[in-house]
GROMACS .gro file of C-alpha atoms in nm:
model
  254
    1UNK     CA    1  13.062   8.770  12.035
    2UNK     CA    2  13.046   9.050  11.736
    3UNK     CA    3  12.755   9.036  11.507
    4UNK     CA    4  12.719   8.992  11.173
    5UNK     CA    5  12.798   9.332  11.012
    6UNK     CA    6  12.849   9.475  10.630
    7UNK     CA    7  13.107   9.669  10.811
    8UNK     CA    8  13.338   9.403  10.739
    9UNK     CA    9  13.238   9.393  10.373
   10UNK     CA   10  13.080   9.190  10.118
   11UNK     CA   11  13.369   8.952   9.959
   12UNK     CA   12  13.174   8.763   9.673
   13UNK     CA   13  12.913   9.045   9.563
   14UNK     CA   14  12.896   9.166   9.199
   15UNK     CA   15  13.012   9.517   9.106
   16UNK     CA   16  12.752   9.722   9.155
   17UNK     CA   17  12.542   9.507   9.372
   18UNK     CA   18  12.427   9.664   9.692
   19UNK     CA   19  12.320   9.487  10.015
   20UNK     CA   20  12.144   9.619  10.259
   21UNK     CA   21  12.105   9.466  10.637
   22UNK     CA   22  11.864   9.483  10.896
   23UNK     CA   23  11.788   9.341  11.267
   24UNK     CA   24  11.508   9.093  11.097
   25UNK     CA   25  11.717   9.049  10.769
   26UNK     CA   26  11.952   9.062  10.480
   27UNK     CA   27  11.874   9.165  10.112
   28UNK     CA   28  12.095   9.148   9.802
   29UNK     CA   29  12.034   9.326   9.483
   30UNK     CA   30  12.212   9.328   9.143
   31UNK     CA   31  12.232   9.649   8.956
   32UNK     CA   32  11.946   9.677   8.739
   33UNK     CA   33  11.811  10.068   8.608
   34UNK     CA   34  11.518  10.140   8.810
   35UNK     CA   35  11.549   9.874   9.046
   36UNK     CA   36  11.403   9.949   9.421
   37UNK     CA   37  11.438   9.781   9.735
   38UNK     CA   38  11.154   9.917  10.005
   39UNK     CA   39  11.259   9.954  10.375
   40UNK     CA   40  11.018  10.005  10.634
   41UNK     CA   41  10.787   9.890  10.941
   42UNK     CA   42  10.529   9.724  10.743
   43UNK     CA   43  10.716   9.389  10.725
   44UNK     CA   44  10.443   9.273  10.435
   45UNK     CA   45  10.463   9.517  10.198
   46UNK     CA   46  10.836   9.590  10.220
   47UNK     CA   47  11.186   9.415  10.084
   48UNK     CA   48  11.323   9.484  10.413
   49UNK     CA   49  11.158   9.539  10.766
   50UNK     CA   50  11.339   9.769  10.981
   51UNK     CA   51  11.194   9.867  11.296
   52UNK     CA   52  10.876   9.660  11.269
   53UNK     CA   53  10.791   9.732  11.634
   54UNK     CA   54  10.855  10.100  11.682
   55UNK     CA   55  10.596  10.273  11.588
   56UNK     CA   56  10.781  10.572  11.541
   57UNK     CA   57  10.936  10.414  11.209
   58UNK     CA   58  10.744  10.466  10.909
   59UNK     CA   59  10.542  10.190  10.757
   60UNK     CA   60  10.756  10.233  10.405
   61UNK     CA   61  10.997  10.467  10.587
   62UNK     CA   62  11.263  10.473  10.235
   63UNK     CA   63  11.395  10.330   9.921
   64UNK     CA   64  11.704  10.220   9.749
   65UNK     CA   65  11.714  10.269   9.362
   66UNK     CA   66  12.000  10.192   9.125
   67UNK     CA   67  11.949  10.497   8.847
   68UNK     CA   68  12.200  10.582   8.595
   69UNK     CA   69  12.455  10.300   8.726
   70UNK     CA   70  12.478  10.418   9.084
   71UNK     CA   71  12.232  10.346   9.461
   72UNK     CA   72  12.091  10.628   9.564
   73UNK     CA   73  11.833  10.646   9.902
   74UNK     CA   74  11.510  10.837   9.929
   75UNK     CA   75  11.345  10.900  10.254
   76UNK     CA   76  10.961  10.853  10.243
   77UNK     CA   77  10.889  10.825  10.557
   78UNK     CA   78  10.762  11.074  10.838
   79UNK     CA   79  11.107  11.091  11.065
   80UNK     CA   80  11.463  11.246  10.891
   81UNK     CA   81  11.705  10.921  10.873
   82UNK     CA   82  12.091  10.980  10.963
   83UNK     CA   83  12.353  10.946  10.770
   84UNK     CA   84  12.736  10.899  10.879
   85UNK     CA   85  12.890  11.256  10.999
   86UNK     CA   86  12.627  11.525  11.015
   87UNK     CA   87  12.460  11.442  10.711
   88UNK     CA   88  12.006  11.418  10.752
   89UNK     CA   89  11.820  11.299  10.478
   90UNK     CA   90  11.485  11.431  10.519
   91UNK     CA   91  11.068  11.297  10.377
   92UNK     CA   92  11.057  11.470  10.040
   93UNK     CA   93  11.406  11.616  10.022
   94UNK     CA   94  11.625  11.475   9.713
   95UNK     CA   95  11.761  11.121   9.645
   96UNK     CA   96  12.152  11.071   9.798
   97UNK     CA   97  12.337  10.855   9.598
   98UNK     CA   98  12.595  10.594   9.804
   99UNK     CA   99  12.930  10.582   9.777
  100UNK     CA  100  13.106  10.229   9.674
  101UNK     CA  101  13.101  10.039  10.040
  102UNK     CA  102  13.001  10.065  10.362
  103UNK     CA  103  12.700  10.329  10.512
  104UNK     CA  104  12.504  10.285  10.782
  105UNK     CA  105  12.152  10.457  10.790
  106UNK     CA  106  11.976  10.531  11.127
  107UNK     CA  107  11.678  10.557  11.226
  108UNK     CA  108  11.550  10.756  11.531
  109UNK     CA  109  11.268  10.552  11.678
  110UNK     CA  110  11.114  10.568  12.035
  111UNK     CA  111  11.252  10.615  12.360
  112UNK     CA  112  11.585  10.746  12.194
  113UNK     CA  113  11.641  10.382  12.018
  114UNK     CA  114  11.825  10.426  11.662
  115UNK     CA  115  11.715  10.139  11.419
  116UNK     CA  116  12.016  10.077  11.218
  117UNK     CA  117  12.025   9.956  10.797
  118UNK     CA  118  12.362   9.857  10.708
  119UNK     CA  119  12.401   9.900  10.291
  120UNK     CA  120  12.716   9.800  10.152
  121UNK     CA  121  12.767   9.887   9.773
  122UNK     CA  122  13.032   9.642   9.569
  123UNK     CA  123  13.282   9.847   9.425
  124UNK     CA  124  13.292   9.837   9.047
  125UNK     CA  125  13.687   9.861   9.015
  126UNK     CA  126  13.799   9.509   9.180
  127UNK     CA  127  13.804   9.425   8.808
  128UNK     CA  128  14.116   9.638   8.784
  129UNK     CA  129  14.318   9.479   9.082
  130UNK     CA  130  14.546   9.229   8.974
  131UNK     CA  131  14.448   8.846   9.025
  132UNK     CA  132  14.517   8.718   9.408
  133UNK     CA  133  14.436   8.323   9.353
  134UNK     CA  134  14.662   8.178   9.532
  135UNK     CA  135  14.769   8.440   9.742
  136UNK     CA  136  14.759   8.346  10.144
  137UNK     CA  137  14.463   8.559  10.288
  138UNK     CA  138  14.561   8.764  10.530
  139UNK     CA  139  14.365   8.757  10.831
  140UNK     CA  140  14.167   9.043  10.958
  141UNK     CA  141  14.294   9.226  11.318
  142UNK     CA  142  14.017   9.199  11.509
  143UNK     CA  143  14.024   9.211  11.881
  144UNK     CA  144  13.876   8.942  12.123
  145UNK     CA  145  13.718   9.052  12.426
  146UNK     CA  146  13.506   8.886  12.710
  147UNK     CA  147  13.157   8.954  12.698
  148UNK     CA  148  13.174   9.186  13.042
  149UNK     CA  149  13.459   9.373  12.810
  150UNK     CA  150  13.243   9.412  12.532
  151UNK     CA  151  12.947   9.515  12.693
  152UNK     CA  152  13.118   9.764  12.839
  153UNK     CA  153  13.324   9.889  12.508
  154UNK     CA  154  13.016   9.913  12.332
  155UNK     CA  155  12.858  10.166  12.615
  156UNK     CA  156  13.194  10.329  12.626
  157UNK     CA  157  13.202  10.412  12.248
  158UNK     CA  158  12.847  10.447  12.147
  159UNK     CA  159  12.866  10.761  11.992
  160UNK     CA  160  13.146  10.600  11.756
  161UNK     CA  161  12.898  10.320  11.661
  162UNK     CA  162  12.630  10.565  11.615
  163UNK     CA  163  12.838  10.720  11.325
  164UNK     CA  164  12.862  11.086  11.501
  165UNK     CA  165  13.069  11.399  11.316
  166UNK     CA  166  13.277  11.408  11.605
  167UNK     CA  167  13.241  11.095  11.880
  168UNK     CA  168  13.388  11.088  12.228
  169UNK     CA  169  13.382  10.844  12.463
  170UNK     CA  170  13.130  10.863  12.759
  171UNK     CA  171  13.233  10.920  13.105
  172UNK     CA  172  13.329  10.620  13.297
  173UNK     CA  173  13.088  10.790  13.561
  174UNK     CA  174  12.857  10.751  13.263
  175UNK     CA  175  12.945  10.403  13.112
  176UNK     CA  176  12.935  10.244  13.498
  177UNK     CA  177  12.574  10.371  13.544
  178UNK     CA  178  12.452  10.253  13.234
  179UNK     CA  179  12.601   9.931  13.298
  180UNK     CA  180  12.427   9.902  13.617
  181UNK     CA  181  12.126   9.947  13.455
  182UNK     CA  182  12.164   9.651  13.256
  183UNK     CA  183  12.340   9.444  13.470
  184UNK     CA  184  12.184   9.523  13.807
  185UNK     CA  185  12.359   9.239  13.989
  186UNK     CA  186  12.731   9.237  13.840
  187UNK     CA  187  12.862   9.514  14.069
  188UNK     CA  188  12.961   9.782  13.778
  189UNK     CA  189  13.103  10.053  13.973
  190UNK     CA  190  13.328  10.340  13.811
  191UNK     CA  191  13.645  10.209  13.931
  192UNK     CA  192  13.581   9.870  13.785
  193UNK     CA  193  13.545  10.058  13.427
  194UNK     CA  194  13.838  10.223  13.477
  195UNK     CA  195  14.028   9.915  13.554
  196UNK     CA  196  13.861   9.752  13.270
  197UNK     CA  197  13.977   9.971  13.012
  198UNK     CA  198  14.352  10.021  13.165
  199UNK     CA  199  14.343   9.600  13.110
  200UNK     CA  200  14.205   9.684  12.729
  201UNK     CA  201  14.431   9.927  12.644
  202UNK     CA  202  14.720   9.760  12.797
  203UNK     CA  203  14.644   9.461  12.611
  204UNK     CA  204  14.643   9.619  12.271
  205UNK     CA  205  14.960   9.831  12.338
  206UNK     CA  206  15.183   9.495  12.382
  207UNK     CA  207  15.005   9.355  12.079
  208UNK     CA  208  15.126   9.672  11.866
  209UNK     CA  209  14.904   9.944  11.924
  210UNK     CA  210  15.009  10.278  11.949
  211UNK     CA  211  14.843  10.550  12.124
  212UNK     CA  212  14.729  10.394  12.385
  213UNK     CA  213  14.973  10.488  12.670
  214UNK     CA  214  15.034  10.818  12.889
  215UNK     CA  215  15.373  10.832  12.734
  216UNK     CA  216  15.294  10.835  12.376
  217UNK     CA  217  15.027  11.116  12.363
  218UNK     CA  218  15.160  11.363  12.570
  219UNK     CA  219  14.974  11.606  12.843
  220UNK     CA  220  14.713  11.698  12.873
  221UNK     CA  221  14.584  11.341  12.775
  222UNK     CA  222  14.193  11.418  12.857
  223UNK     CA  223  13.971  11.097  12.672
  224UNK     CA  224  14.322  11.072  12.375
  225UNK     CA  225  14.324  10.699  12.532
  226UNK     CA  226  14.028  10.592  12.513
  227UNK     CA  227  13.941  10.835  12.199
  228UNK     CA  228  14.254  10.615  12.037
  229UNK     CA  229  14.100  10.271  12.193
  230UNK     CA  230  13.746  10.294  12.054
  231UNK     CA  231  13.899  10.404  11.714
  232UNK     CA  232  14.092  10.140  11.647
  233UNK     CA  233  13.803   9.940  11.724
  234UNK     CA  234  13.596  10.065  11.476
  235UNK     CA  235  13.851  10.045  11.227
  236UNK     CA  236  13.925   9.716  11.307
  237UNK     CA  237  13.551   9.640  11.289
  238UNK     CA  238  13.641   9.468  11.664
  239UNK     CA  239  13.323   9.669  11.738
  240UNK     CA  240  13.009   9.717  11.473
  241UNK     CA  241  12.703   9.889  11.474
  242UNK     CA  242  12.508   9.596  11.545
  243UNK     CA  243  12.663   9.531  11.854
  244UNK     CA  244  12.418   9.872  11.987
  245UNK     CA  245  12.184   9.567  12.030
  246UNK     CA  246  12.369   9.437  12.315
  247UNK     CA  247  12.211   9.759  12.516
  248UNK     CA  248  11.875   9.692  12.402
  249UNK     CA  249  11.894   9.330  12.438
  250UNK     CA  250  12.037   9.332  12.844
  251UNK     CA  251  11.702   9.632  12.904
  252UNK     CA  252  11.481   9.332  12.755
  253UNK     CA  253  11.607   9.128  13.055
  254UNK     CA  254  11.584   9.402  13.307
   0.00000   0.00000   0.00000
């Protein structure tokens, strides 16, 4: 099952509003100059506790401030904190300001983990769009998956949860040893990966997806499949930066 993610917006917030997401919470805030909301470790003395057992996070490790009509995020913590792409924002460097909807932050914590804020900031145009009442909602395309499948997407496309510039899949070599890792006794092996993701894809290509056979991308193919796959994915918010839990979760049981 897919968390709860900002990733698939914000439907009823206020223009302007910004909320912001953690694994111990949620936080909403309506524009307001000079308002701040305080992200860090030290779960008393901040809005919203991120990484509140890593001590590798800093105690107030940033803060959101609405200035001159628009969010912007200052690090004060110790450790840089990533933006989407190739973007750092580093202690004492400048205030970003956020773009209107989704960004996730990250963290680098110990042992490798990213701790991961969601913000999502409400547009201030949806005053502009013409009224939608009565209109039928149209449903989102999000893909279902067992929770073997989605285990395994979400080691397959990492990288693309993670926000890189430029995200690949990992090798199936890769994705099957991590898997054994975390599922010592469900017999992950590389050829059940590949058949795995051959089922995925397969699955998604009769439903309307294109891209995701031989035939359509032309030689060499390389990772263009599963590059395709995990895209769509994202973009479909089938897979959400939350679900990077799921790896930290199955260690917990190892």
């Amino acid at each position: 099952m897919n968390r709860e993610s900002l990733a698939r917006g914000v439907p009823h917030a206020a223009p302007g509003a910004i909320v912001a997401r953690a694994l111990a919470g949620r936080i909403h805030a309506d524009p307001a100059e000079g308002r701040t909301v305080r992200f860090g470790r030290n779960r008393p003395h901040v809005d919203l506790c991120v990484g509140e057992t890593d001590l590798r996070v800093s105690r107030r490790h940033g803060l959101l401030t609405c200035r001159d009509g628009r969010w912007w995020v200052t690090n004060t913590g110790q450790l840089p904190i990533r933006m989407p792409g190739t973007r750092w924002l580093f202690p004492d460097e400048d205030s970003v300001p956020l773009p209107d909807g989704y960004t996730p932050l990250f963290i680098r914590g110990s042992r490798d983990r990213e701790h991961l804020l969601e913000l999502y900031v409400a547009g201030g145009t949806a005053k502009q769009l013409a009224p939608q009442h009565d209109s039928v909602t149209q449903p989102p395309t999000r893909w279902r998956f067992t929770p073997d499948e989605h285990l395994m997407l979400v080691v397959l496309g990492q990288r693309y949860l993670l926000h890189e510039a430029n995200p690949q899949p990992v090798s199936r070599q890769h994705a099957a040893q991590v898997l054994a890792e975390l599922q010592p006794d469900a017999n992950w092996s590389v050829k059940r990966v590949e058949h795995m993701v051959a089922d995925v894809r397969a699955r998604l290509s009769a439903a309307g997806v294109h891209g995701l056979l031989r035939e359509e991308v032309g030689e060499p193919v390389g990772n263009t499949l599963n590059d395709n796959l995990l895209r769509e994915l994202v973009l479909s918010t089938s897979l959400v930066p939350p679900d990077l839990a799921l790896l930290d979760d199955h260690r917990d049981d190892l």
